Structure formats: C-alpha cells, structure tokens
C-alpha cells in the first residue's frame, strides 16, 4: 500500500466530507487520488491543490478504495460498487464502529478483494495540525494486507492498534459512547462558562468542543450502530440516577 511500488497506486476516495478531506490531505503525497462525492463539484485541498473528481465506477475501480461514508449508507454503497471492484483491490472503511461495517463488507463485497476495517481515533478537529502521534485501529477482515496497511500507517506517524471488530466496539462503546453522550447533554445546557474555570473543566470543555460539530450520522453510528453502546448508556444513566437519589436524601 502506498509508495512501495514504483508506479503510484490509484486510490478511490468515496465520500469527501470532513473526514474524507482530512484523509485526502494526508494521503495525497502517496497515491493518485480520485474522489467521488455527488454532493460536491470540486475536491480541493487546503494548500489549493485540486484532486480529480470522478465517477463512482472509476473510483471503485482503483487499486485501493476507501469508503468514507456514514455507516448507515455502507450496505447500499457496497452493493452498488461490488461489480465495479477490480480483482485484488484493497477496500477499507473508516467508520466509527466496526462490527456492522465488517459484517457488511464481508457479506456484500466479492471474494476476490481484500478488506480491512479501520477506525481513525481522531478527526478534523483533533488532527488539524496533522495525524502524527494519533491512534488508528486496524481490523483484519479478508486477506493478509492488513499488515501492509499497518506498516504504511506507522510510516505516516500513526499509532496502530490491531484488533478484532468486536473488541473495538466493546471498548469504543465506553470511549466514544460516553464522550458523545456527555457532550450532547452539556451542549444542550447552553454556553459553557469560560471565565471562572478549573483545569479539569477546561479539559472537559475541550473534549466537548472536539465533538460538538460532528454530523448526526456520527452520533447515530456511535450510539445506535455499536451493539454494546446501549448497555453502556444504561449503566451510565443508572449510576447517575443512583447518585441523584443519594444527593437528594
């Protein structure tokens, strides 16, 4: 994957939302990127460089195909691109949950393509100055090229965690599930104080700011598509209710 070949590999990036743009900016030096996003007329990087906008068929026919779309749209997209993928292609997703996307890709995509599930544990806000030092989860799905993917990602400066989709969703139900849940509640309370604050509150406010602008599709994936999120939410609200009862005594 990447620049290990003399000939630059083509990378079809399907979806050019906030994270798709971050991915393009990070990978532009390593691939011939072709972007497909019907909602956009142009694909321009912050440096002013324009990337090639193309058809879904052309993007799906690349050496590497990155699916940067909401988890809820993944099954439909995989069904459409399945006959367009070239034999031996590498297909990756970047969803915030992994059990559902991995199952969908395994079931729908043809047997002659390699599949790797990934979840970058960062976003456009937290990686505004670059991805170096941030974490990314890699989930092997089909074929052995997850090792090649991990090597390439480490060369980008990322900390790579290789694990199963199930293990990912169990941990992220707490890590992301609670973060987004608490952030949504705090945002709903109105503007947070910014004058008389403590160091711990400043960190809390920073965490809220990192996720407050995430689209609703991200929250839906984290809180609904993760099979373990409901149990974590129930435990959290039960604990909060018990604490409230003790304080009201």
Tab-separated table of C-alpha atoms in Angstrom:
chain	number	residue	atom	x	y	z
A	1	UNK	CA	0.000	0.000	0.000
A	2	UNK	CA	1.245	3.495	-0.749
A	3	UNK	CA	4.581	4.356	-2.256
A	4	UNK	CA	6.238	0.935	-2.004
A	5	UNK	CA	5.646	0.382	-5.712
A	6	UNK	CA	7.481	2.392	-8.333
A	7	UNK	CA	4.156	3.068	-10.032
A	8	UNK	CA	1.896	5.239	-7.925
A	9	UNK	CA	-1.191	3.357	-6.841
A	10	UNK	CA	-4.616	4.778	-7.524
A	11	UNK	CA	-6.885	5.405	-4.541
A	12	UNK	CA	-10.612	5.870	-4.936
A	13	UNK	CA	-11.963	8.010	-2.107
A	14	UNK	CA	-15.732	7.636	-1.936
A	15	UNK	CA	-17.061	10.463	0.224
A	16	UNK	CA	-15.469	13.881	0.601
A	17	UNK	CA	-16.982	15.105	3.833
A	18	UNK	CA	-14.926	16.488	6.717
A	19	UNK	CA	-13.073	13.232	7.331
A	20	UNK	CA	-12.729	12.419	3.646
A	21	UNK	CA	-10.993	15.753	3.190
A	22	UNK	CA	-8.623	15.004	6.072
A	23	UNK	CA	-7.859	11.595	4.557
A	24	UNK	CA	-7.189	13.141	1.152
A	25	UNK	CA	-4.863	15.740	2.650
A	26	UNK	CA	-2.940	13.020	4.487
A	27	UNK	CA	-2.699	10.570	1.583
A	28	UNK	CA	-2.259	12.919	-1.384
A	29	UNK	CA	1.528	12.576	-1.385
A	30	UNK	CA	1.328	8.783	-1.559
A	31	UNK	CA	-1.458	7.995	-4.041
A	32	UNK	CA	-3.089	9.139	-7.229
A	33	UNK	CA	-6.368	10.065	-5.533
A	34	UNK	CA	-9.693	10.055	-7.351
A	35	UNK	CA	-12.644	11.460	-5.431
A	36	UNK	CA	-16.291	10.540	-5.833
A	37	UNK	CA	-18.903	12.550	-3.964
A	38	UNK	CA	-22.096	13.508	-5.828
A	39	UNK	CA	-22.724	16.284	-3.292
A	40	UNK	CA	-19.564	18.141	-4.315
A	41	UNK	CA	-18.475	19.726	-7.568
A	42	UNK	CA	-14.815	20.102	-6.614
A	43	UNK	CA	-12.264	18.425	-4.342
A	44	UNK	CA	-9.682	20.963	-3.243
A	45	UNK	CA	-7.071	20.567	-0.506
A	46	UNK	CA	-6.243	23.396	1.939
A	47	UNK	CA	-3.000	24.004	0.009
A	48	UNK	CA	-5.071	24.812	-3.082
A	49	UNK	CA	-4.306	21.587	-4.910
A	50	UNK	CA	-7.302	20.169	-6.760
A	51	UNK	CA	-7.932	16.457	-6.755
A	52	UNK	CA	-9.572	14.601	-9.597
A	53	UNK	CA	-13.350	14.296	-9.239
A	54	UNK	CA	-14.608	11.177	-10.931
A	55	UNK	CA	-17.468	8.732	-11.294
A	56	UNK	CA	-18.337	6.058	-8.773
A	57	UNK	CA	-17.319	3.378	-11.271
A	58	UNK	CA	-13.879	4.944	-11.771
A	59	UNK	CA	-13.291	5.402	-8.027
A	60	UNK	CA	-14.389	1.830	-7.302
A	61	UNK	CA	-12.010	0.551	-9.982
A	62	UNK	CA	-8.883	1.873	-8.237
A	63	UNK	CA	-6.132	-0.192	-6.607
A	64	UNK	CA	-7.249	0.980	-3.158
A	65	UNK	CA	-10.824	2.008	-2.354
A	66	UNK	CA	-11.625	3.956	0.815
A	67	UNK	CA	-15.272	4.096	1.870
A	68	UNK	CA	-15.696	7.370	3.768
A	69	UNK	CA	-19.489	7.415	4.081
A	70	UNK	CA	-21.929	7.157	7.015
A	71	UNK	CA	-22.233	3.640	8.400
A	72	UNK	CA	-25.965	3.654	7.627
A	73	UNK	CA	-25.185	4.033	3.901
A	74	UNK	CA	-22.475	1.388	3.737
A	75	UNK	CA	-24.552	-1.652	2.779
A	76	UNK	CA	-26.190	0.143	-0.138
A	77	UNK	CA	-22.847	1.514	-1.340
A	78	UNK	CA	-21.153	-1.876	-1.135
A	79	UNK	CA	-23.957	-3.431	-3.146
A	80	UNK	CA	-23.544	-0.824	-5.879
A	81	UNK	CA	-19.741	-0.977	-6.140
A	82	UNK	CA	-19.348	-4.745	-5.735
A	83	UNK	CA	-19.358	-5.465	-9.500
A	84	UNK	CA	-17.137	-2.433	-10.159
A	85	UNK	CA	-14.222	-3.518	-7.945
A	86	UNK	CA	-11.149	-4.918	-9.660
A	87	UNK	CA	-9.800	-8.321	-8.706
A	88	UNK	CA	-7.169	-7.963	-5.980
A	89	UNK	CA	-8.277	-4.470	-4.927
A	90	UNK	CA	-7.938	-3.379	-1.314
A	91	UNK	CA	-11.111	-1.975	0.250
A	92	UNK	CA	-11.119	-0.099	3.564
A	93	UNK	CA	-13.769	1.667	5.583
A	94	UNK	CA	-13.211	4.399	8.178
A	95	UNK	CA	-16.384	4.023	10.255
A	96	UNK	CA	-16.679	4.830	13.959
A	97	UNK	CA	-17.989	1.319	14.638
A	98	UNK	CA	-16.583	-1.882	13.259
A	99	UNK	CA	-18.814	-4.925	13.862
A	100	UNK	CA	-21.533	-3.764	11.451
A	101	UNK	CA	-19.265	-2.421	8.651
A	102	UNK	CA	-17.038	-5.502	8.786
A	103	UNK	CA	-20.055	-7.811	8.505
A	104	UNK	CA	-21.499	-5.789	5.627
A	105	UNK	CA	-18.239	-5.695	3.661
A	106	UNK	CA	-17.615	-9.404	4.183
A	107	UNK	CA	-21.138	-10.321	3.082
A	108	UNK	CA	-21.543	-7.954	0.134
A	109	UNK	CA	-18.124	-7.419	-1.443
A	110	UNK	CA	-16.712	-10.056	-3.822
A	111	UNK	CA	-14.368	-12.748	-2.567
A	112	UNK	CA	-11.503	-11.630	-4.808
A	113	UNK	CA	-10.876	-8.325	-2.986
A	114	UNK	CA	-9.013	-7.790	0.270
A	115	UNK	CA	-10.856	-5.978	3.056
A	116	UNK	CA	-9.550	-4.061	6.070
A	117	UNK	CA	-11.678	-2.245	8.614
A	118	UNK	CA	-10.148	0.891	10.103
A	119	UNK	CA	-11.186	3.481	12.653
A	120	UNK	CA	-9.017	6.586	12.936
A	121	UNK	CA	-9.331	7.644	16.592
A	122	UNK	CA	-9.148	11.295	15.597
A	123	UNK	CA	-10.975	13.722	13.397
A	124	UNK	CA	-10.583	17.035	11.570
A	125	UNK	CA	-10.556	18.996	14.828
A	126	UNK	CA	-8.105	16.881	16.829
A	127	UNK	CA	-5.827	16.310	13.809
A	128	UNK	CA	-5.987	19.836	12.426
A	129	UNK	CA	-2.199	20.123	12.581
A	130	UNK	CA	-1.524	16.599	11.284
A	131	UNK	CA	-2.135	12.946	12.083
A	132	UNK	CA	1.276	12.235	13.596
A	133	UNK	CA	1.005	10.713	17.058
A	134	UNK	CA	-2.702	9.909	16.778
A	135	UNK	CA	-4.139	6.401	17.084
A	136	UNK	CA	-5.876	4.272	14.467
A	137	UNK	CA	-7.481	0.849	14.846
A	138	UNK	CA	-6.954	-1.751	12.114
A	139	UNK	CA	-9.292	-4.748	11.926
A	140	UNK	CA	-8.295	-7.623	9.590
A	141	UNK	CA	-11.296	-8.817	7.581
A	142	UNK	CA	-10.205	-10.654	4.428
A	143	UNK	CA	-6.715	-11.309	3.079
A	144	UNK	CA	-3.405	-10.544	4.731
A	145	UNK	CA	-2.868	-6.976	3.596
A	146	UNK	CA	-3.836	-5.521	6.966
A	147	UNK	CA	-0.151	-5.960	7.846
A	148	UNK	CA	0.876	-3.852	4.862
A	149	UNK	CA	-1.718	-1.260	5.829
A	150	UNK	CA	-0.384	-1.138	9.384
A	151	UNK	CA	3.197	-0.631	8.176
A	152	UNK	CA	2.123	2.215	5.899
A	153	UNK	CA	0.095	3.903	8.649
A	154	UNK	CA	3.051	3.737	11.033
A	155	UNK	CA	5.159	5.459	8.391
A	156	UNK	CA	2.622	8.290	8.497
A	157	UNK	CA	3.375	8.628	12.211
A	158	UNK	CA	0.229	6.952	13.473
A	159	UNK	CA	-0.019	4.603	16.454
A	160	UNK	CA	-1.602	1.445	15.051
A	161	UNK	CA	-3.768	-0.832	17.193
A	162	UNK	CA	-4.660	-4.122	15.503
A	163	UNK	CA	-7.672	-5.927	16.969
A	164	UNK	CA	-10.992	-7.551	16.152
A	165	UNK	CA	-14.114	-5.614	15.284
A	166	UNK	CA	-15.847	-6.987	18.372
A	167	UNK	CA	-13.068	-5.880	20.719
A	168	UNK	CA	-13.105	-2.460	19.083
A	169	UNK	CA	-16.830	-1.933	19.591
A	170	UNK	CA	-16.719	-3.126	23.205
A	171	UNK	CA	-14.066	-0.544	24.116
A	172	UNK	CA	-15.397	2.287	21.953
A	173	UNK	CA	-18.884	1.908	23.435
A	174	UNK	CA	-17.301	3.459	26.529
A	175	UNK	CA	-14.623	5.634	24.956
A	176	UNK	CA	-16.769	7.296	22.287
A	177	UNK	CA	-20.217	6.397	23.516
A	178	UNK	CA	-19.841	8.221	26.817
A	179	UNK	CA	-17.845	11.116	25.339
A	180	UNK	CA	-20.517	11.945	22.772
A	181	UNK	CA	-23.342	11.302	25.213
A	182	UNK	CA	-21.930	13.685	27.831
A	183	UNK	CA	-21.011	16.246	25.184
A	184	UNK	CA	-24.553	16.287	23.777
A	185	UNK	CA	-26.017	16.813	27.253
A	186	UNK	CA	-23.591	19.623	28.086
A	187	UNK	CA	-24.128	21.380	24.755
A	188	UNK	CA	-27.858	21.265	25.441
A	189	UNK	CA	-27.359	23.137	28.711
A	190	UNK	CA	-26.289	26.237	26.803
A	191	UNK	CA	-22.966	28.103	26.557
A	192	UNK	CA	-20.407	26.666	28.957
A	193	UNK	CA	-18.610	29.035	31.379
A	194	UNK	CA	-15.227	30.237	30.132
A	195	UNK	CA	-14.144	32.714	32.820
A	196	UNK	CA	-14.044	31.138	36.281
A	197	UNK	CA	-12.949	27.648	35.249
A	198	UNK	CA	-10.749	24.925	36.673
A	199	UNK	CA	-8.143	22.919	34.783
A	200	UNK	CA	-10.400	19.855	34.864
A	201	UNK	CA	-13.362	21.842	33.484
A	202	UNK	CA	-11.178	23.293	30.725
A	203	UNK	CA	-10.300	19.744	29.671
A	204	UNK	CA	-13.973	18.782	29.732
A	205	UNK	CA	-14.894	21.788	27.624
A	206	UNK	CA	-12.097	20.938	25.188
A	207	UNK	CA	-13.471	17.417	24.824
A	208	UNK	CA	-16.941	18.805	24.140
A	209	UNK	CA	-15.585	21.209	21.519
A	210	UNK	CA	-13.878	18.343	19.684
A	211	UNK	CA	-17.161	16.558	19.011
A	212	UNK	CA	-19.830	19.281	19.100
A	213	UNK	CA	-19.691	19.804	15.318
A	214	UNK	CA	-19.759	16.121	14.371
A	215	UNK	CA	-22.645	15.397	11.983
A	216	UNK	CA	-25.689	13.494	13.311
A	217	UNK	CA	-24.604	10.426	11.335
A	218	UNK	CA	-21.538	10.075	13.578
A	219	UNK	CA	-23.626	10.169	16.759
A	220	UNK	CA	-26.039	7.629	15.259
A	221	UNK	CA	-23.208	5.252	14.404
A	222	UNK	CA	-21.624	5.545	17.842
A	223	UNK	CA	-24.813	5.296	19.905
A	224	UNK	CA	-27.037	3.098	17.704
A	225	UNK	CA	-24.860	1.011	15.378
A	226	UNK	CA	-22.466	-0.089	18.125
A	227	UNK	CA	-24.028	-3.263	19.616
A	228	UNK	CA	-22.566	-2.517	23.064
A	229	UNK	CA	-23.470	1.172	23.359
A	230	UNK	CA	-26.965	0.665	24.802
A	231	UNK	CA	-25.611	-1.358	27.724
A	232	UNK	CA	-23.017	1.316	28.495
A	233	UNK	CA	-25.650	4.087	28.324
A	234	UNK	CA	-27.942	2.146	30.640
A	235	UNK	CA	-25.156	1.667	33.181
A	236	UNK	CA	-24.248	5.361	32.992
A	237	UNK	CA	-27.807	6.614	33.490
A	238	UNK	CA	-28.400	4.074	36.276
A	239	UNK	CA	-25.298	5.331	38.069
A	240	UNK	CA	-26.354	8.954	37.577
A	241	UNK	CA	-29.847	8.213	38.901
A	242	UNK	CA	-28.471	6.438	41.974
A	243	UNK	CA	-26.131	9.342	42.654
A	244	UNK	CA	-29.001	11.828	42.344
A	245	UNK	CA	-31.067	9.835	44.823
A	246	UNK	CA	-28.214	9.868	47.348
A	247	UNK	CA	-27.742	13.617	46.937
A	248	UNK	CA	-31.466	14.250	47.373
A	249	UNK	CA	-31.647	12.358	50.656
